[in-house]
Structure formats: structure tokens, C-alpha cells
PDB file of C-alpha atoms and ligand atoms in Angstrom:
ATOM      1  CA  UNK A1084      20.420 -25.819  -2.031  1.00 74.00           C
ATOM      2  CA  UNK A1085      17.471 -24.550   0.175  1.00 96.00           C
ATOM      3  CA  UNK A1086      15.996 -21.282  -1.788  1.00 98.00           C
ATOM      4  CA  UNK A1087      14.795 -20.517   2.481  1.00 98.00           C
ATOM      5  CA  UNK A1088      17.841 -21.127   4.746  1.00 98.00           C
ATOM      6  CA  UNK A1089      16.905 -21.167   8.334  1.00 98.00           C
ATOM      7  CA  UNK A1090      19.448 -21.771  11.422  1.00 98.00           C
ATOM      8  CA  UNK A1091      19.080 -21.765  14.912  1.00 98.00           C
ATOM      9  CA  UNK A1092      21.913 -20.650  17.429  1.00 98.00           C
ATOM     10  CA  UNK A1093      21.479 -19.130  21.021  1.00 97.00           C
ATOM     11  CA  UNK A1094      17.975 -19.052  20.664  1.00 98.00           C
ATOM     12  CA  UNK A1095      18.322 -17.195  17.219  1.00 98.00           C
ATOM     13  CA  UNK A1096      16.288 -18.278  14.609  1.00 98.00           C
ATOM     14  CA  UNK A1097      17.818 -17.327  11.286  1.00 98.00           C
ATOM     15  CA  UNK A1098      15.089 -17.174   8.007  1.00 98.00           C
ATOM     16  CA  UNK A1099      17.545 -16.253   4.715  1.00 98.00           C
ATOM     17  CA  UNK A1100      16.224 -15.669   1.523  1.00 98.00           C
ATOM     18  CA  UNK A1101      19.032 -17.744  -0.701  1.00 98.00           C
ATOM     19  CA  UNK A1102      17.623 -17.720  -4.318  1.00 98.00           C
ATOM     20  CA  UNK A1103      20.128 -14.722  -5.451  1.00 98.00           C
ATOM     21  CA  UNK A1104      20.077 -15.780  -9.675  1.00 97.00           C
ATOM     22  CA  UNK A1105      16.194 -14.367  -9.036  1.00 97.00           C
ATOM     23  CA  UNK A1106      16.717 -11.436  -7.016  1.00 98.00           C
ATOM     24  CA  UNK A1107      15.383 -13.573  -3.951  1.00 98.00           C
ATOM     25  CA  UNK A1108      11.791 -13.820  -5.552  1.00 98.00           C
ATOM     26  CA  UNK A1109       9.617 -15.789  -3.665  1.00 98.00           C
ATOM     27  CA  UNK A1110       7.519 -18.753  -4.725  1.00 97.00           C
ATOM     28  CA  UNK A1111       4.749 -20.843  -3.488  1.00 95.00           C
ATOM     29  CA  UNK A1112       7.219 -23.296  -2.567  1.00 96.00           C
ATOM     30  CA  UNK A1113       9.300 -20.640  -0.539  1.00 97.00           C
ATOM     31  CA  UNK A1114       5.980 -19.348   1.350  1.00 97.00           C
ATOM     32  CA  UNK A1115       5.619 -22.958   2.367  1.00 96.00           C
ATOM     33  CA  UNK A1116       9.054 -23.129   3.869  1.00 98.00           C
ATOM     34  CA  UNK A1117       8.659 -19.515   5.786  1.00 98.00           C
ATOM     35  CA  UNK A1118       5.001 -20.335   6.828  1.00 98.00           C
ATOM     36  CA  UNK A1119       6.383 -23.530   8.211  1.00 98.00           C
ATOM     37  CA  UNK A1120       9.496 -21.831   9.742  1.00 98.00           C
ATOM     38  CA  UNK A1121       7.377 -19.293  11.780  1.00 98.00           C
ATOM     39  CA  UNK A1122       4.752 -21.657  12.596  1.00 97.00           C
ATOM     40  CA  UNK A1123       7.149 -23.912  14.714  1.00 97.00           C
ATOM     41  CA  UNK A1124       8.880 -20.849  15.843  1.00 98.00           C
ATOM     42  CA  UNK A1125       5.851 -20.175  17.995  1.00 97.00           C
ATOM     43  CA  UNK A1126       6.183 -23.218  19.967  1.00 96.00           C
ATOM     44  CA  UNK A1127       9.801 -24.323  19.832  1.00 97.00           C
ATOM     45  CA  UNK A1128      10.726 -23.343  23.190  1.00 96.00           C
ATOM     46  CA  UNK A1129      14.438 -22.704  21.950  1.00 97.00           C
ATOM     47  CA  UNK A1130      13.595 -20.491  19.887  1.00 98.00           C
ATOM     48  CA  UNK A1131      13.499 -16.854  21.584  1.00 98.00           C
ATOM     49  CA  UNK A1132      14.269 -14.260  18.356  1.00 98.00           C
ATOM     50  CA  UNK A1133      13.188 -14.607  14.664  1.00 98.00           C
ATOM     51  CA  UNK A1134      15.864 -12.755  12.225  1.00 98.00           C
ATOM     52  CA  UNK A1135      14.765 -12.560   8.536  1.00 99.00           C
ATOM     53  CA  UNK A1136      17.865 -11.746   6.085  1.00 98.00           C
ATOM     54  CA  UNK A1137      19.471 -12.274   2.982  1.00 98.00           C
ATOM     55  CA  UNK A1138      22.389 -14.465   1.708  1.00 98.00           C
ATOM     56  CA  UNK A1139      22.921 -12.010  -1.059  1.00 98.00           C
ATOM     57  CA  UNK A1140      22.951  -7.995  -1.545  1.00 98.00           C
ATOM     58  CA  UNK A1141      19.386  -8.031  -2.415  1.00 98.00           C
ATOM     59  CA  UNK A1142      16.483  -8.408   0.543  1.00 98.00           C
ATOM     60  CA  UNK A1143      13.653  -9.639  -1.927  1.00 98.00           C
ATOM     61  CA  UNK A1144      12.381  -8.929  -5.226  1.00 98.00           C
ATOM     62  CA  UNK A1145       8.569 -10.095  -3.767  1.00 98.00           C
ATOM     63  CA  UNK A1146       6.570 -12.147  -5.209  1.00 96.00           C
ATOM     64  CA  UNK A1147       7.740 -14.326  -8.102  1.00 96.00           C
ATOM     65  CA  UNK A1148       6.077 -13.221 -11.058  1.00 92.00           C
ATOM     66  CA  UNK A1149       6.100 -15.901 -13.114  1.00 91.00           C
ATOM     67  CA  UNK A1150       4.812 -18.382  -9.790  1.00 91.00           C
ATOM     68  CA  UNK A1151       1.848 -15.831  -9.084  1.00 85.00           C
ATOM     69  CA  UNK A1152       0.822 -15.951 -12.794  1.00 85.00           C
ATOM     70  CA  UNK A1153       0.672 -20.046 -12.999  1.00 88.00           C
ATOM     71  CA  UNK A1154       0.186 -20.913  -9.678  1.00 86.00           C
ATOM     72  CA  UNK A1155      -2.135 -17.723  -8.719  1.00 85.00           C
ATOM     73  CA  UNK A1156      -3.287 -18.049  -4.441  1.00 83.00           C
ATOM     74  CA  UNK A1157      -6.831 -18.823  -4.392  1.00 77.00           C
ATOM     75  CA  UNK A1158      -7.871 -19.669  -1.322  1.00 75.00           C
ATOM     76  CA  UNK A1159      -6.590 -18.708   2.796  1.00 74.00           C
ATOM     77  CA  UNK A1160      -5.026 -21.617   3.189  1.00 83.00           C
ATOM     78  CA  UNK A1161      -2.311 -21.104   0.344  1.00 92.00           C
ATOM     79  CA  UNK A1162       1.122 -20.565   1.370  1.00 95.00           C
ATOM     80  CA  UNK A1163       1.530 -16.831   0.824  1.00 95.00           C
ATOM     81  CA  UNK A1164      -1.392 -16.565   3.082  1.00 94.00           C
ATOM     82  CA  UNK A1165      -0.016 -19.060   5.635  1.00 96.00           C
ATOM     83  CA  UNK A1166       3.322 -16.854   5.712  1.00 97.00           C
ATOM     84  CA  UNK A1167       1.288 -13.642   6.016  1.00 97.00           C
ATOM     85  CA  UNK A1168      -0.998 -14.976   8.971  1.00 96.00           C
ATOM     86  CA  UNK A1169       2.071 -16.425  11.288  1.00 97.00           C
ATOM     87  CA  UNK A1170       3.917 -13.124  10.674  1.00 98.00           C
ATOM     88  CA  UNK A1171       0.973 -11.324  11.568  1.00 98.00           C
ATOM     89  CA  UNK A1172       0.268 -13.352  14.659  1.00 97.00           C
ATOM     90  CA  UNK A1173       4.327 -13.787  15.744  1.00 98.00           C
ATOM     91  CA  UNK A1174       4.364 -13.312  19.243  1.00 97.00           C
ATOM     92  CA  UNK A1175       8.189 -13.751  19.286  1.00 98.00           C
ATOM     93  CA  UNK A1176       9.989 -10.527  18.260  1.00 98.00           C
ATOM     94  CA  UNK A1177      11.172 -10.135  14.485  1.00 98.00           C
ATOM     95  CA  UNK A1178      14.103  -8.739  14.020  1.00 98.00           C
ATOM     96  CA  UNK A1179      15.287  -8.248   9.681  1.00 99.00           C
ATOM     97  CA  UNK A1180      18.389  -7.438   8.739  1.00 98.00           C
ATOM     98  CA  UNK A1181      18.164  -5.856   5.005  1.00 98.00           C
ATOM     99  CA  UNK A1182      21.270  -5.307   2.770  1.00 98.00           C
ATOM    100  CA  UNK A1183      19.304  -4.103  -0.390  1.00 98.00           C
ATOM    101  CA  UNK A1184      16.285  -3.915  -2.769  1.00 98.00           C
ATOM    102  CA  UNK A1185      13.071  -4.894  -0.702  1.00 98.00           C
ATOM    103  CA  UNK A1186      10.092  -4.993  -2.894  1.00 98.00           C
ATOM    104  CA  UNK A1187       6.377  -5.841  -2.432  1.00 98.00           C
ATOM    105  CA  UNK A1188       6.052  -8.436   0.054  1.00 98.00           C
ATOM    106  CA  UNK A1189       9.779  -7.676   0.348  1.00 98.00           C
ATOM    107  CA  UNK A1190       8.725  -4.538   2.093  1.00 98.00           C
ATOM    108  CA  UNK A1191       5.211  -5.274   3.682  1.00 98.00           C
ATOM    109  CA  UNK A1192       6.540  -7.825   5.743  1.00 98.00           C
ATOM    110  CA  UNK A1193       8.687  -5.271   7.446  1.00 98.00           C
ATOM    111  CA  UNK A1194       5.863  -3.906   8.412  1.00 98.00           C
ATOM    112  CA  UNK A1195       5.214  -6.794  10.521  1.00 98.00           C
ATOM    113  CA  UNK A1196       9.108  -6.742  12.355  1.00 98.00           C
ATOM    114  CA  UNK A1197       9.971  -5.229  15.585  1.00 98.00           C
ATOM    115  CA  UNK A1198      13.085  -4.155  14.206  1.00 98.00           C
ATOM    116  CA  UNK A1199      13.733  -3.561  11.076  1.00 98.00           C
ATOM    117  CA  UNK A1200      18.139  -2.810  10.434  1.00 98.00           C
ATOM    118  CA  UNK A1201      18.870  -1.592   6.397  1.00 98.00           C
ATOM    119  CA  UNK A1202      21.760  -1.081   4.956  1.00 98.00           C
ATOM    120  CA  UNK A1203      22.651   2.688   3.305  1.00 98.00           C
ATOM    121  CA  UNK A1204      21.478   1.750  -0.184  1.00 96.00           C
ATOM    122  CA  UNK A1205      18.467  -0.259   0.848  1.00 98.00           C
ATOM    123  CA  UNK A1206      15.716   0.358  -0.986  1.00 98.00           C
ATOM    124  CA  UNK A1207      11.802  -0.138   0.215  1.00 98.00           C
ATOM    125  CA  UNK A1208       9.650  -0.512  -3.059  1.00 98.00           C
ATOM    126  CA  UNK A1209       5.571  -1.408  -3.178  1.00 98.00           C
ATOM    127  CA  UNK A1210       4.811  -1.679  -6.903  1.00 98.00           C
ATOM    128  CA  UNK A1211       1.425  -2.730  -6.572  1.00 98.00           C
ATOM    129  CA  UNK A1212      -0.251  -0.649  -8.576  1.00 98.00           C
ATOM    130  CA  UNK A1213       2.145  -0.546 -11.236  1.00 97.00           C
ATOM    131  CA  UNK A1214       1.769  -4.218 -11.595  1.00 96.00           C
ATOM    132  CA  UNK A1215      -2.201  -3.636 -11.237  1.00 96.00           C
ATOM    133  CA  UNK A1216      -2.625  -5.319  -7.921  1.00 96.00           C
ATOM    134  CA  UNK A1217      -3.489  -4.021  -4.618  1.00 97.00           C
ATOM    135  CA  UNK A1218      -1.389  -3.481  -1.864  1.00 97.00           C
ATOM    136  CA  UNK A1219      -0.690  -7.093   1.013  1.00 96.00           C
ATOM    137  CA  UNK A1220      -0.037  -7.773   4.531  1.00 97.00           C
ATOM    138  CA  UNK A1221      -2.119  -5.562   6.022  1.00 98.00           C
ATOM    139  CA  UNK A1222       0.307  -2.349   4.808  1.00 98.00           C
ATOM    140  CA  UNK A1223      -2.856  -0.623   3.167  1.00 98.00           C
ATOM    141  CA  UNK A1224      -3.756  -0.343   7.227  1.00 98.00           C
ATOM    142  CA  UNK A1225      -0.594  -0.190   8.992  1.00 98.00           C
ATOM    143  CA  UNK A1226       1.446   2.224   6.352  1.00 98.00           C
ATOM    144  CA  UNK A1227      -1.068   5.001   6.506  1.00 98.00           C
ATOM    145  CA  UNK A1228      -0.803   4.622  10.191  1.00 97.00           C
ATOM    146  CA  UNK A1229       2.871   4.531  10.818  1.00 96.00           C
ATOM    147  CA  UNK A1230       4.043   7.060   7.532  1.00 96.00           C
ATOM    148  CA  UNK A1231       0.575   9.116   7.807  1.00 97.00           C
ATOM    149  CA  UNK A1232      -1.653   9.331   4.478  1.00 98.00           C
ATOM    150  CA  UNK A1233       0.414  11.413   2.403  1.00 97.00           C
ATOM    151  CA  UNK A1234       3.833   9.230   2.192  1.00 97.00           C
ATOM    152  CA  UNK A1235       1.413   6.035   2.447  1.00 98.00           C
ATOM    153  CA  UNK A1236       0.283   7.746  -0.768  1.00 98.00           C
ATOM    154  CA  UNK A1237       3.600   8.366  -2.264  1.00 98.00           C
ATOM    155  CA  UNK A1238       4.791   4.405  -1.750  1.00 98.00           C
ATOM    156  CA  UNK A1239       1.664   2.452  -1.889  1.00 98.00           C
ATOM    157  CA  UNK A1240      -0.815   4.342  -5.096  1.00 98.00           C
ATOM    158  CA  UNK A1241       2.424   6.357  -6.670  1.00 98.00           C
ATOM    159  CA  UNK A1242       4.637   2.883  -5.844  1.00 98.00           C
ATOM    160  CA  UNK A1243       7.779   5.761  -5.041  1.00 98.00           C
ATOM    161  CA  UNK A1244      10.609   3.854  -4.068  1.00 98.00           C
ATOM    162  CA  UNK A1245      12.346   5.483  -0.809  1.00 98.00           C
ATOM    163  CA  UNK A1246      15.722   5.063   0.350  1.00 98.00           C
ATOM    164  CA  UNK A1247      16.712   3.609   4.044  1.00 98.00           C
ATOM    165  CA  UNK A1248      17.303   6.876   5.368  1.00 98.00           C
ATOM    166  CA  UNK A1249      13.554   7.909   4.339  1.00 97.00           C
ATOM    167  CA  UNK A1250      11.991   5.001   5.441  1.00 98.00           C
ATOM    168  CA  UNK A1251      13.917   5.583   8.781  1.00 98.00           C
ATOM    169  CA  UNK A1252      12.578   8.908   8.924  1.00 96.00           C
ATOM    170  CA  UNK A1253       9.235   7.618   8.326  1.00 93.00           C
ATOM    171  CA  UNK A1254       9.581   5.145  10.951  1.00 94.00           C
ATOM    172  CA  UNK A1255       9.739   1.825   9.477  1.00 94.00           C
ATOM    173  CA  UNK A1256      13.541   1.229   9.471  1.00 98.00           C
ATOM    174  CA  UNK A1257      14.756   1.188  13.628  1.00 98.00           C
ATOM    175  CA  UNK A1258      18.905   2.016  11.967  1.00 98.00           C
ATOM    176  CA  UNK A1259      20.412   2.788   8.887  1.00 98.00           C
ATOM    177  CA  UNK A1260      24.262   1.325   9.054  1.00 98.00           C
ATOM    178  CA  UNK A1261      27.083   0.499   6.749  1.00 98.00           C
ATOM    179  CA  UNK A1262      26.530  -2.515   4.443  1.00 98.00           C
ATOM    180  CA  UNK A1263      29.560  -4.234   7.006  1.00 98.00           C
ATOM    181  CA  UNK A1264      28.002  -3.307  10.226  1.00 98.00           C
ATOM    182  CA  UNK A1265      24.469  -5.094   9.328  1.00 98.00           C
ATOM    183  CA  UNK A1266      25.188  -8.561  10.599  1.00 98.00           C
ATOM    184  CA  UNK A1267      26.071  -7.204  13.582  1.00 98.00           C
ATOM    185  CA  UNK A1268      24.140  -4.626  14.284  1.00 98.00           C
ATOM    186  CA  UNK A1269      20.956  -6.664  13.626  1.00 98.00           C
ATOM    187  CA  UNK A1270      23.101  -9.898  15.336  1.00 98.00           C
ATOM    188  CA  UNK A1271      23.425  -7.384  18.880  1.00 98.00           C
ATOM    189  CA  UNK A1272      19.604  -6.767  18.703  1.00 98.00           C
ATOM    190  CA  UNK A1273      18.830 -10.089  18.657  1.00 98.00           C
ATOM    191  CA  UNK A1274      21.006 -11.840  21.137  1.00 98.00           C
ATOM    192  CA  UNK A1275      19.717  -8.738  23.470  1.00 98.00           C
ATOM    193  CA  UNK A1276      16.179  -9.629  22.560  1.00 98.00           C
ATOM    194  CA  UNK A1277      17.005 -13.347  23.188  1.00 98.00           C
ATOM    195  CA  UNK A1278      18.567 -12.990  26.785  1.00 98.00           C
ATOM    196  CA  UNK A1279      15.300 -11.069  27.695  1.00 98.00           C
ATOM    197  CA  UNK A1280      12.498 -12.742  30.126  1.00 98.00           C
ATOM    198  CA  UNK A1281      10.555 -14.479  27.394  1.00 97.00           C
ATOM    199  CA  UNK A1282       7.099 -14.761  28.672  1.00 97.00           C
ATOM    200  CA  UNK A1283       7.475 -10.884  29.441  1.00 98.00           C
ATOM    201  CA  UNK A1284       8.936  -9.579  25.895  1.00 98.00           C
ATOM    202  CA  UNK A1285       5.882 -11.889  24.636  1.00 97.00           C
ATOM    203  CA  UNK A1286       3.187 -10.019  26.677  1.00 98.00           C
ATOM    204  CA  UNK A1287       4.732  -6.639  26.029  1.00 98.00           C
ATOM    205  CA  UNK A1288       4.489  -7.333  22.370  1.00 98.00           C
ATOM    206  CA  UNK A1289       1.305  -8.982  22.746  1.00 97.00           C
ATOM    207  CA  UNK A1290      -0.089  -5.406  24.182  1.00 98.00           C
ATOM    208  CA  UNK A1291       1.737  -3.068  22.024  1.00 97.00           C
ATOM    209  CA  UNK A1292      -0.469  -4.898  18.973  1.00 96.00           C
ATOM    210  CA  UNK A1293      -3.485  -5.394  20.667  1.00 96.00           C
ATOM    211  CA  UNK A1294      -5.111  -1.849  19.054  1.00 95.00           C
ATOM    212  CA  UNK A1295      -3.743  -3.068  16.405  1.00 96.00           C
ATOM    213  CA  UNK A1296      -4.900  -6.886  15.887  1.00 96.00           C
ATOM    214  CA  UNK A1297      -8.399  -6.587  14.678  1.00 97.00           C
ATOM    215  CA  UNK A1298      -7.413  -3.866  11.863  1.00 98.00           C
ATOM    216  CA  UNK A1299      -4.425  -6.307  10.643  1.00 98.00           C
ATOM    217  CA  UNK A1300      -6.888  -9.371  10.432  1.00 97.00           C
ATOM    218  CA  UNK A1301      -9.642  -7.399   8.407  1.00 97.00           C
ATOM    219  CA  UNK A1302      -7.344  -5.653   6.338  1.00 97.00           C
ATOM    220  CA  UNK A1303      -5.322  -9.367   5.603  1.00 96.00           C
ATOM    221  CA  UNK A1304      -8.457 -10.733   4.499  1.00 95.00           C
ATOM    222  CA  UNK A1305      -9.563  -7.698   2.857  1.00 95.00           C
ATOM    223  CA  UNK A1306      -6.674  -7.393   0.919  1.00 95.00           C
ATOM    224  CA  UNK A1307      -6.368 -10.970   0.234  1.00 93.00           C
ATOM    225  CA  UNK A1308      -9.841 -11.102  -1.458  1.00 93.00           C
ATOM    226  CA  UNK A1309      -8.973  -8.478  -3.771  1.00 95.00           C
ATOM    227  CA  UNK A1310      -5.362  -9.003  -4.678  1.00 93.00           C
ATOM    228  CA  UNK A1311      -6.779 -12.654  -6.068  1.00 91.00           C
ATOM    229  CA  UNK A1312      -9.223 -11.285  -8.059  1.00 93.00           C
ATOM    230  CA  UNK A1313      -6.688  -8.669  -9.511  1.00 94.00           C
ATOM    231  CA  UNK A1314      -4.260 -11.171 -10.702  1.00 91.00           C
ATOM    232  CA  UNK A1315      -6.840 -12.861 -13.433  1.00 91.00           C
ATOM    233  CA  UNK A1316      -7.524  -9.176 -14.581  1.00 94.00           C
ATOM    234  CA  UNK A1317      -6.307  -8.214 -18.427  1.00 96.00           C
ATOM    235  CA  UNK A1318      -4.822  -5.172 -16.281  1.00 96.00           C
ATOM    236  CA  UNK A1319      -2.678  -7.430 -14.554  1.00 94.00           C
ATOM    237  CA  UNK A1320      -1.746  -9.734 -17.450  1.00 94.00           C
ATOM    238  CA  UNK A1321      -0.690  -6.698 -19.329  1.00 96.00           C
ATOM    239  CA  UNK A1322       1.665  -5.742 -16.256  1.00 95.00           C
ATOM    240  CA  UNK A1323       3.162  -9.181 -15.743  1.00 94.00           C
ATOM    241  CA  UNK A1324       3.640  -9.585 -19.860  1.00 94.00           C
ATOM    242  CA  UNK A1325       5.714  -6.219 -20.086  1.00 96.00           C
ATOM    243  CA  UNK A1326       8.015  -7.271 -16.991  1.00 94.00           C
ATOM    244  CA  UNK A1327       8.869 -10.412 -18.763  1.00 93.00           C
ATOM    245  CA  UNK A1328       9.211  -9.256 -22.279  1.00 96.00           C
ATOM    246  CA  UNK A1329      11.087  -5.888 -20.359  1.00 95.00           C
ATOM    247  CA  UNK A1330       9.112  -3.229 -22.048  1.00 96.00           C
ATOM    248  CA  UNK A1331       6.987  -0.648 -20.238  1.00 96.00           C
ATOM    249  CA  UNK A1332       3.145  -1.686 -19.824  1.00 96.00           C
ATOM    250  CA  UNK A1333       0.680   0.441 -21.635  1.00 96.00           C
ATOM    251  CA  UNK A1334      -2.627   0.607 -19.583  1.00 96.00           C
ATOM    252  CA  UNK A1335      -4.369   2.950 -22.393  1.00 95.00           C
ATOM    253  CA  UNK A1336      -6.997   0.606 -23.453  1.00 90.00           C
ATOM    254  CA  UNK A1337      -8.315   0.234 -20.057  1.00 92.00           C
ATOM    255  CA  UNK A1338     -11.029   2.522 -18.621  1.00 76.00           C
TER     256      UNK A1338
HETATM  257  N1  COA B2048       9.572 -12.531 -10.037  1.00 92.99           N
HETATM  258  C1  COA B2048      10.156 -13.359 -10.906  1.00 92.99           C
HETATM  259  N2  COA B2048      11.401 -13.168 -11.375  1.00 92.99           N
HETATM  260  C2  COA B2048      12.056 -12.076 -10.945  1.00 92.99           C
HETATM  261  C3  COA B2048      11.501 -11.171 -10.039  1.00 92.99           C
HETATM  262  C4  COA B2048      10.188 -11.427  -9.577  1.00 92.99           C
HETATM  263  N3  COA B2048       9.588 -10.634  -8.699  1.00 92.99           N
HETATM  264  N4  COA B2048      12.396 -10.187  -9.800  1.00 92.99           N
HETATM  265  C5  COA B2048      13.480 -10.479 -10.520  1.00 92.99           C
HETATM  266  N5  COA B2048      13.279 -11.607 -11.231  1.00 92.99           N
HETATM  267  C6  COA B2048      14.208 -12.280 -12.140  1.00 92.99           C
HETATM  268  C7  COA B2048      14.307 -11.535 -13.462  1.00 92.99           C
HETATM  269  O1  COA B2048      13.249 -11.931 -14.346  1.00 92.99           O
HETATM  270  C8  COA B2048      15.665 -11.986 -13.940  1.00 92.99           C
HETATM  271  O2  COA B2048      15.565 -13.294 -14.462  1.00 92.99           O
HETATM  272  P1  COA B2048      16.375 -13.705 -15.783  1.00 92.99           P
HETATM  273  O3  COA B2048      17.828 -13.559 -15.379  1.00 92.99           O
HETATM  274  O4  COA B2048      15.962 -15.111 -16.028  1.00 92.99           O
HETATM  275  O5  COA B2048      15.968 -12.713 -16.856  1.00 92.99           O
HETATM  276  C9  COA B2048      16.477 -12.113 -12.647  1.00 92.99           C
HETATM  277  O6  COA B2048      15.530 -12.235 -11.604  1.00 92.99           O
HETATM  278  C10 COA B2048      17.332 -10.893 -12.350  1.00 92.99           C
HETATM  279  O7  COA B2048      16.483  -9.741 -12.335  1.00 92.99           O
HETATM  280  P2  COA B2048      16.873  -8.326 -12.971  1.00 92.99           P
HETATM  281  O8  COA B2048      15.622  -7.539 -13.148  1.00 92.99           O
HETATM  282  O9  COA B2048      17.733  -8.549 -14.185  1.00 92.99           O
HETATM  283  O10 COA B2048      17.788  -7.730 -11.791  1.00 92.99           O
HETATM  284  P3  COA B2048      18.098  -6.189 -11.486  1.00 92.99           P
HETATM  285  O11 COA B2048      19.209  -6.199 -10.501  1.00 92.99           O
HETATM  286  O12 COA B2048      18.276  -5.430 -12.759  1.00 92.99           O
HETATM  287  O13 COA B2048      16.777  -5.618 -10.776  1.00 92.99           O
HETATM  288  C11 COA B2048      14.925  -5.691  -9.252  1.00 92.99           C
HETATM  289  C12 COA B2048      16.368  -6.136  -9.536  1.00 92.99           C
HETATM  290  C13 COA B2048      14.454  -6.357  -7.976  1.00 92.99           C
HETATM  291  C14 COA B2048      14.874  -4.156  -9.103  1.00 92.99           C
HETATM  292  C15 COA B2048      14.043  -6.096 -10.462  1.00 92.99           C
HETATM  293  O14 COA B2048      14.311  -7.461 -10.756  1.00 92.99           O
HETATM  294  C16 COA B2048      12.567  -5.966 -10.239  1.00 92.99           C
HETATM  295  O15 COA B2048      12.041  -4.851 -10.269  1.00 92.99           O
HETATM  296  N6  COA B2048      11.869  -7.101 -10.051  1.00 92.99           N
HETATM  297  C17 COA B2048      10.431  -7.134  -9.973  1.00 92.99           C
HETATM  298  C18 COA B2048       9.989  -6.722  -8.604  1.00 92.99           C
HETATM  299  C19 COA B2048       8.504  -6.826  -8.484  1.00 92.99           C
HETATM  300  O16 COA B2048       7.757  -6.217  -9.240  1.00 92.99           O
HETATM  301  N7  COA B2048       8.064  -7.630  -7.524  1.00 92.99           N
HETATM  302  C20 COA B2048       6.700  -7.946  -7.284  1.00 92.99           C
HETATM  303  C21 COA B2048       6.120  -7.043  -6.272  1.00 92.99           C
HETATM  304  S1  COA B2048       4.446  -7.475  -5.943  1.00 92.99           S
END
């Protein structure tokens, strides 16, 4: 069964994450299938509304672990870096719907939704620096922007986990709601966003990023430069090691 479902109904474009028995971790093979889902998106006339969610309780786990240390991205054109570009560049509005954990990538990509609905218990995690990598998708631009410096702090070099209600307060999350209003809460926004005038929902969205653009593509490849080079680091190997053998990393050694 597809580990990326995607549907489309009423103009709806659905994108779940359906690889539950590993917390919705993403792999190469997953970018692939969400670079390619967003990439026709942007000219398949039928489609009006992208809505990211989860056929489980959890959002995402992020990256897969295990993929990123075999299959590491090297250069733009790999999928991670596909998926990051077309969400960065969606013209269409992104709506996700998040029942639960959403870590790394799990999280960044939010930052790239219009509207962003969590469940109470959803949970916004950026562990980048605990797994001694550097924060993606732009969010080491747009999170000090949106939360302001201190709470970009707190989540991004800290790697605080903060609750729904938090990152609603912060402005990232648009609602908090019950774990059975989700679907249709984040369902409502959508088929209101899809009954819009298309070409003007496009341009408004088109101007609300334009300030915005040039930062996002510097900081992408910024980012992505760096976050490469961190993964052949013996920082990072020592992080990825102690998640799979479930200890706690020691980073003493390192100056
Ligand atoms: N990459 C690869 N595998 C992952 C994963 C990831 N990011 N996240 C979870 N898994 C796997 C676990 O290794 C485990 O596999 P196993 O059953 O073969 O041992 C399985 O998914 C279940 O994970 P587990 O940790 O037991 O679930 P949990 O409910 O206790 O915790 C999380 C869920 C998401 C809090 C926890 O899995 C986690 O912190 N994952 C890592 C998140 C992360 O660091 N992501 C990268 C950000 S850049």
C-alpha cells in the first residue's frame, strides 16, 4: 500500500502520510511521491486546494533516519529538495490537517501552509540540533519571523517541543480542535478555499509571499548546503547511532 496516499474530490487534493509502523517517517522514495504530487498540482486545473494529513494519530516523525544515513541528499535535484522547492513555490493554498507528533520536516513544512488545523495533543518538534543538523525549509528564516527570535530560539537551537495551543499562540497553527472535529474542520476550510475565484486566491497568495520569496529561496539553498555537509559529520553519526541503539548521544568528545 502507497506509504503517500493522495485523492482528489471537489477540487481537493488529499496528500496522506500512510507509513504508521514508522511513525510516518519519510524516505527518499516518499519525497519523490510528494514532490511529484505538488508538482502536477500546479497545473492540474482540477485541482483548486492541497490538504496534507495523516492516516494515523501521528503527523510525521521527519525524515527517516535510517534513509538520510544511506541514501544522504547530495545534490538540488534530490527528492527532499524537489518536495521542499514545490512547497515553497505552491501557488495553490495548503491547507494540513495534523492529529499528532509533527517533527522536523514534519513541522517546517507547516511553515509553508496557509492553514495549518492541529489537534489538542499535537505536538510541533525541530530536533535539529539534537541530531547535529541544521534547521530545513527555509524555517531558520521564516520561524524567527513569524514566532520572533526568542521562541525561534526555544524550538529551533534548544529543539523545545511546544504543544498546539503554543504554536497557535505563536502563530503557526490557524485552530486548535478536538482530535474528532479535525477532518472537518480542516475539510470546511478547504471546500471554502476551493469554491473561491481561483486565479484571484492565486494572486492574493502570490502577493502575500512576495516579501517573502527571495528570503525563502536563499535560506532553502542556504540551508540545504549545510544540512548535507552535516549529515557526513562524526557529530551527526554519533546522533543517528544513539537513536537507533535508543541510548542518549554523548557529544563530549567534540569541541
Ligand atoms: N526515522 C526512521 N525511523 C523512525 C523515525 C525516523 N525519523 N521515527 C520513528 N521511527 C521508527 C522507530 O525506529 C521505530 O521503529 P522500530 O519499531 O523498527 O524500532 C518505529 O518508528 C516506532 O517509533 P518509536 O520511537 O518506537 O515510536 P514512539 O511513539 O515511541 O515515538 C516519535 C514517536 C516520533 C516521538 C519518535 O519515534 C521520534 O522521536 N522519532 C525521531 C524523530 C526525529 O528525530 N526525526 C528527524 C527530524 S530531522
Amino acid at each position: 500500500m502507497s506509504e503517500i496516499r493522495t485523492a482528489c474530490a471537489d477540487g481537493i487534493l488529499r496528500i496522506d502520510f500512510n507509513r504508521p509502523e514508522k511513525k510516518n517517517a519519510i524516505t527518499a522514495a516518499m519525497y519523490q511521491s510528494l514532490a511529484d504530487a505538488l508538482e502536477s498540482a500546479a497545473t492540474d486545473r482540477s485541482v483548486r486546494v492541497v490538504l496534507f494529513g495523516s492516516t494515523s494519530a501521528i503527523f510525521t516523525a521527519g525524515n527517516d533516519l535510517g534513509d538520510f544515513r544511506s541514501n544522504p541528499p547530495r545534490s538540488g535535484d534530490t527528492p527532499v529538495f524537489r518536495f521542499l522547492r514545490a512547497l515553497s513555490l505552491a501557488e495553490k493554498p495548503l491547507v494540513a490537517a495534523v492529529p499528532g507528533p509533527a517533527v522536523g520536516i514534519g513541522t517546517t513544512m507547516l511553515l509553508h501552509c496557509d492553514f495549518v488545523i492541529a489537534a489538542h495533543g499535537a505536538r510541533f518538534h525541530m530536533p535539529f540540533v539534537d541530531l547535529a543538523l541544521v534547521p530545513e525549509a527555509a524555517s531558520s528564516y521564516l520561524l524567527p519571523r513569524l514566532a520572533g527570535w526568542q521562541a525561534a530560539a526555544e524550538m529551533l537551537m534548544l529543539g523545545t517541543p511546544v504543544s498546539a495551543e503554543r504554536a497557535h499562540a505563536i502563530g503557526f497553527v490557524h485552530k486548535v480542535v478536538d482530535p474528532d472535529a479535525l477532518e472537518p474542520t480542516a475539510m470546511e476550510i478547504a471546500h471554502k478555499l476551493a469554491a473561491k475565484p481561483p486565479e484571484a486566491l492565486r494572486l492574493t497568495k502570490r502577493l502575500m509571499k512576495d516579501g517573502l520569496r527571495e528570503g525563502v529561496a536563499a535560506a532553502l539553498a542556504g540551508e540545504g548546503k549545510v544540512f548535507a555537509e552535516r549529515l557526513g559529520t562524526p557529530e551527526a553519526k554519533e546522533a543517528f547511532d544513539a537513536f537507533f541503539e535508543k541510548r542518549k548521544p554523548d557529544f563530549s568528545k567534540f569541541g
